[in-house]
Tab-separated table of C-alpha atoms in Angstrom:
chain	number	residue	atom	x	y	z
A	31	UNK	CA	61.733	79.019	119.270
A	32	UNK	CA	61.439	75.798	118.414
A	33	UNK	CA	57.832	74.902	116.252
A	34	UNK	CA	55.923	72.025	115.529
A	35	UNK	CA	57.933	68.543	115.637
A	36	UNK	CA	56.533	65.314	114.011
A	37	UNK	CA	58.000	62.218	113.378
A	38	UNK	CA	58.601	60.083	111.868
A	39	UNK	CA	59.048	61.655	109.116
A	40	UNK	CA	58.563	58.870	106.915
A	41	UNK	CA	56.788	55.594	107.484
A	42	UNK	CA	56.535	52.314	105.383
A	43	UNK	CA	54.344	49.702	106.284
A	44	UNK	CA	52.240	46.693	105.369
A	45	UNK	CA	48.591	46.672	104.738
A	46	UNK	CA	47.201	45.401	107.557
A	47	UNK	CA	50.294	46.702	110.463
A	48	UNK	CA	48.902	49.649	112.892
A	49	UNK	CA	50.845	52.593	112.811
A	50	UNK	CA	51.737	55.598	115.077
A	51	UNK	CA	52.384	59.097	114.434
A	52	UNK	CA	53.574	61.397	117.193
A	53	UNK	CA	53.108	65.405	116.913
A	54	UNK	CA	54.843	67.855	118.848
A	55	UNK	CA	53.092	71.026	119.003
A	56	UNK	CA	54.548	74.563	119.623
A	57	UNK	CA	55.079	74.688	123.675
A	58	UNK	CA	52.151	76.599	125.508
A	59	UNK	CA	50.134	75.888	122.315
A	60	UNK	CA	46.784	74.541	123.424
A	61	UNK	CA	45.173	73.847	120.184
A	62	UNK	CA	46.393	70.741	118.006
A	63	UNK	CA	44.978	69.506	114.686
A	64	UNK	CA	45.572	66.591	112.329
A	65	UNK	CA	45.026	67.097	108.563
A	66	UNK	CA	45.777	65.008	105.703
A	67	UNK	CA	47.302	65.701	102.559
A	68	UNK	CA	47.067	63.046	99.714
A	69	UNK	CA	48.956	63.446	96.622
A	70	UNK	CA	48.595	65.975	94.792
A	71	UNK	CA	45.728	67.371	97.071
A	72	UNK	CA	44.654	70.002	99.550
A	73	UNK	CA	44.147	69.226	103.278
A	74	UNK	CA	41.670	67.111	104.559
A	75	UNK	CA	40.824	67.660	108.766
A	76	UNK	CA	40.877	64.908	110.557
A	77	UNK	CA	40.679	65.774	114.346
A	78	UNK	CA	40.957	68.558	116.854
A	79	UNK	CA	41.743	69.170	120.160
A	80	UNK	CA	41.803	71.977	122.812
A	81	UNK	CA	42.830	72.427	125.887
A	82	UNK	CA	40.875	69.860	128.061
A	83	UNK	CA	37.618	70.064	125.796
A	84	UNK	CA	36.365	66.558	124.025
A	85	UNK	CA	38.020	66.780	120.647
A	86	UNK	CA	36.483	67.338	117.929
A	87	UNK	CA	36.638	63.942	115.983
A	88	UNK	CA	34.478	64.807	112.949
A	89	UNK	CA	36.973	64.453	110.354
A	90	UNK	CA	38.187	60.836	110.746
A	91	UNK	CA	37.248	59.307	108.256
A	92	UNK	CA	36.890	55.560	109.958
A	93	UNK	CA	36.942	54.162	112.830
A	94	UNK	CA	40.459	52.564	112.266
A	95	UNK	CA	41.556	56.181	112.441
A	96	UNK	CA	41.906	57.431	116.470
A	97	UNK	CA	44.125	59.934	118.261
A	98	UNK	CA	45.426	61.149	121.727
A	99	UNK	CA	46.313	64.011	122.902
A	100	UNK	CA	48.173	62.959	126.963
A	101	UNK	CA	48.742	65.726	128.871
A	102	UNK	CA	47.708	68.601	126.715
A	103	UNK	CA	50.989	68.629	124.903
A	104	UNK	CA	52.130	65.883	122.815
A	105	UNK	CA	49.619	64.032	120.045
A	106	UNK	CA	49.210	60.775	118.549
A	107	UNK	CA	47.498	59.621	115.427
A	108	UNK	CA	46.333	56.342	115.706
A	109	UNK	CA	45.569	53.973	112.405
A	110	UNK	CA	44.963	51.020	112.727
A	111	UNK	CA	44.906	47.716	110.122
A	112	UNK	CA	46.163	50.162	107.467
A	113	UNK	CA	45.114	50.375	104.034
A	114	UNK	CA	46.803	51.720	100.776
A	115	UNK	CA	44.335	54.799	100.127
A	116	UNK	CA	45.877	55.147	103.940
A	117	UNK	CA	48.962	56.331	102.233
A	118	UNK	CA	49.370	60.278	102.865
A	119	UNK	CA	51.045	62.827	104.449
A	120	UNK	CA	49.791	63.354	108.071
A	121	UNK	CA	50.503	67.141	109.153
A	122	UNK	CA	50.140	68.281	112.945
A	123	UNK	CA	49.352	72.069	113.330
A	124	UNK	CA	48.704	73.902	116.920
A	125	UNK	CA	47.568	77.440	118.001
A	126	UNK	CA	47.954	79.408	120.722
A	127	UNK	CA	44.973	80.314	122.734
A	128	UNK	CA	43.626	83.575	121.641
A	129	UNK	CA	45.290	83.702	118.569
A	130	UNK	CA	43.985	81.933	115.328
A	131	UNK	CA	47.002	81.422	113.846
A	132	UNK	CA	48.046	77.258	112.656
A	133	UNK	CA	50.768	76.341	112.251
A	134	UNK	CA	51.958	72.861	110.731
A	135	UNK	CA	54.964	70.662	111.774
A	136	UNK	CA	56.614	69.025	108.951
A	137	UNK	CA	54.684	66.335	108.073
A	138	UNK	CA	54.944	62.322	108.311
A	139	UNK	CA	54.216	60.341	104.920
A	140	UNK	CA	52.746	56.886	105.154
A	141	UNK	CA	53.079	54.721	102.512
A	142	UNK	CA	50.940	51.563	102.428
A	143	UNK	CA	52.618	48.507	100.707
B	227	UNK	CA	29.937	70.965	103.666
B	228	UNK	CA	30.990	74.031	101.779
B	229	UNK	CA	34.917	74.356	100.176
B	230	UNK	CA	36.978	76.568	98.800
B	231	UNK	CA	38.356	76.189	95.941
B	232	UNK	CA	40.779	78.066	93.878
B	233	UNK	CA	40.668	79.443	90.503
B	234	UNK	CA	43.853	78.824	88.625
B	235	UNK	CA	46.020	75.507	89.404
B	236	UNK	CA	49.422	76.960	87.970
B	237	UNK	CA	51.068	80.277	87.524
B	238	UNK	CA	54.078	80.980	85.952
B	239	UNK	CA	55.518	83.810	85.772
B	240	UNK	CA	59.099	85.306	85.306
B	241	UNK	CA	61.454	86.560	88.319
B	242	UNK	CA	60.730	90.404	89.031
B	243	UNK	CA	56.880	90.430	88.287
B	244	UNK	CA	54.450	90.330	90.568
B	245	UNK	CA	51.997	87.272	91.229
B	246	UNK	CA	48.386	87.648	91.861
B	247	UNK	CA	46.933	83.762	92.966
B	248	UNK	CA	42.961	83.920	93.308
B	249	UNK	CA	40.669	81.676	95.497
B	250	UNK	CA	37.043	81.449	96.005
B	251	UNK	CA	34.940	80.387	98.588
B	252	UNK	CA	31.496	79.676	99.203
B	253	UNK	CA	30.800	79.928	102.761
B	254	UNK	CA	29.457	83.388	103.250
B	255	UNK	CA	29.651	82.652	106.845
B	256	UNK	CA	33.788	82.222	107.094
B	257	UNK	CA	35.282	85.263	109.371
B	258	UNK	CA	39.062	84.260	109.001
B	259	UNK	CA	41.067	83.611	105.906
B	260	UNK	CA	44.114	82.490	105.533
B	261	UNK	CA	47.536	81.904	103.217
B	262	UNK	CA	50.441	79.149	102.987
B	263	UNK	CA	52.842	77.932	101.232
B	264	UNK	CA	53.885	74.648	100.940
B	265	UNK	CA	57.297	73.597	99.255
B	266	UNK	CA	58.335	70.350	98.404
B	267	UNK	CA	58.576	67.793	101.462
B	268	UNK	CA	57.659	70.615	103.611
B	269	UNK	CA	54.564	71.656	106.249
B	270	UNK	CA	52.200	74.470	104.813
B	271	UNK	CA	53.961	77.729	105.994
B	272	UNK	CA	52.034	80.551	106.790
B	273	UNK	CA	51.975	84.061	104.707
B	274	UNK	CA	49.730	85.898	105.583
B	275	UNK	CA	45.558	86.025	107.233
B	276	UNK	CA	42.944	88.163	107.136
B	277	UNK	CA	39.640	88.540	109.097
B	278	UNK	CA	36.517	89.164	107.222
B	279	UNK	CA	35.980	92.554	109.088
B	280	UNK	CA	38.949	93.845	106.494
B	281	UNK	CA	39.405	94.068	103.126
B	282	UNK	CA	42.903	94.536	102.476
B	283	UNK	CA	46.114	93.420	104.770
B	284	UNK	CA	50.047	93.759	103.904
B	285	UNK	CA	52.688	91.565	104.641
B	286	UNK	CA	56.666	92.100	103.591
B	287	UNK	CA	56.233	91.885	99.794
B	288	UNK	CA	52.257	89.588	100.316
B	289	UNK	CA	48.952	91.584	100.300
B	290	UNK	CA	45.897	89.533	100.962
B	291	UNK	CA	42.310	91.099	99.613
B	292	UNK	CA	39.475	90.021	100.199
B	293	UNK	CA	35.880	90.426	98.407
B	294	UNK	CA	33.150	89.396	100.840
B	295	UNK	CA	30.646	90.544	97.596
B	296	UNK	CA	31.594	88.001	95.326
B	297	UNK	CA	33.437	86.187	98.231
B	298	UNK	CA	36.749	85.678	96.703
B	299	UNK	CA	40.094	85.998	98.234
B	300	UNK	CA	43.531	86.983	96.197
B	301	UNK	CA	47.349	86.652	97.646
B	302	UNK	CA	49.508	89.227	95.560
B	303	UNK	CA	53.654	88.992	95.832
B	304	UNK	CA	55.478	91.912	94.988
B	305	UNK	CA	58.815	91.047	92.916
B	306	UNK	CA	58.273	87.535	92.845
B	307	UNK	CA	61.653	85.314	93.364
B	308	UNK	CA	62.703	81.989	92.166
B	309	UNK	CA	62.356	81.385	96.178
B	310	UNK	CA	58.644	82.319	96.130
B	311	UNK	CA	58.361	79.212	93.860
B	312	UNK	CA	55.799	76.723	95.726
B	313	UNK	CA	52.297	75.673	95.974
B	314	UNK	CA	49.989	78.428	97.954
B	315	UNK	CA	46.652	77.206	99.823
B	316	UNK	CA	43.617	78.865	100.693
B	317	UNK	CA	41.925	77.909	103.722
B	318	UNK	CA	38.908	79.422	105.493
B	319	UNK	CA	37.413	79.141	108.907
B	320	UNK	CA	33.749	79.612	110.064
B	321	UNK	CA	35.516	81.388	113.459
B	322	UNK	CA	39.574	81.470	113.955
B	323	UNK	CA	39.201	79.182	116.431
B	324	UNK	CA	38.112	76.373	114.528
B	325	UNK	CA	39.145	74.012	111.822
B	326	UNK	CA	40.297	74.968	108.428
B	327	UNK	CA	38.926	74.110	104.550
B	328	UNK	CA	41.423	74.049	102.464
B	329	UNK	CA	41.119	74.484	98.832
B	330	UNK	CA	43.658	72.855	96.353
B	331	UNK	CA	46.208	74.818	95.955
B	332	UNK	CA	48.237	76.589	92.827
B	333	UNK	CA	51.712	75.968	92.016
B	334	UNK	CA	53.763	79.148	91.582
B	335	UNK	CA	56.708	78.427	89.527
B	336	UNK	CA	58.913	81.724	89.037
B	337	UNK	CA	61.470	81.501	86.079
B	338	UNK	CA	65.500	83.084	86.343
């Protein structure tokens, strides 16, 4: 079946511009998480949600970074007034309930100019 | 908070052998481990887990230990392939259920 979609896959902006990234997770998964990547590095969490539960926003590391998750399915990562140590790869993952599983879309890369 | 970290940051090796790629971690309350691979432009894709009520788990040609003593984790491939080439993460959990630490990864490069 078809797994985690993100897009886009590629994003170039200016420092300042607000940005959207949109995740797709695996359908019937109920559990979706946002890491970052930055270059050359391991994954950094950013946020988590399940089901209808308050997420779990302890990774975000400012308050220009927010996310949504509408209708338990589809995801958005929020930045706003980006900044060049913004510049990443943003990876989705979700999990099915009961299983603990994660598994990641393809990424998005953000690259602050 | 606590990480996990991993031991070597590149292995080569030569097609046909087998790979052994080590992590440790420090948080002697993770219960679920857990190994990807990432290539190039790509997601993490997942290998392999283990729970820390096991030891040992095999995959097709991937066999995860782990050593809650010394708490360290080790990914072995069988007959490594130029394919296999990529870099493999570590991540733990405190409970599957929640979110994962990732160490930095190694970069397995298999040589023809």
């Amino acid at each position: 079946g078809a797994g985690v979609s993100q897009s886009p896959s590629n994003k170039v902006t200016e420092k300042g511009k607000d940005v959207e990234l949109r995740c797709d997770p695996i359908s019937g998964h109920t559990a979706l998480y946002w890491y970052r990547q930055s270059l050359g590095q391991g994954l950094e969490f950013l946020i988590y949600f399940q089901g209808n539960s308050a997420p779990d926003k302890s990774g975000l590391p400012s308050d220009r970074f927010s996310a949504e998750r509408t209708g338990g399915s589809v995801s958005t990562l929020t930045i706003q007034r980006t900044q060049q140590e913004d510049s990443a790869v943003y990876l989705c993952a979700s999990r099915s309930t009961g299983a603990y599983t994660q598994y990641f879309g393809p990424g998005t890369r953000l690259t602050v100019l | 908070g606590e990480s996990v970290g991993l031991h070597l940051p590149t292995l080569s090796v030569q097609e046909g052998d087998n790979s052994i790629i080590n992590c440790a971690y420090s948080n002697s309350a993770s219960d679920y481990f857990i190994w990807y691979k990432q290539e190039s432009g790509k997601g993490p894709q997942f290998i392999i887990d283990i729970r820390s009520n096991m030891d040992k788990r095999q995959g097709q040609r991937v066999t995860v230990l782990l050593n809650k003593t010394v708490k360290h984790l080790s990914l072995q491939i069988a007959a490594t392939q130029p394919g296999d080439s990529a870099v493999y993460f570590c991540a733990e959990s405190a409970s599957g259920y929640s979110t994962l630490t990732f160490g930095k990864g190694t970069m397995l490069l298999v040589s023809p």
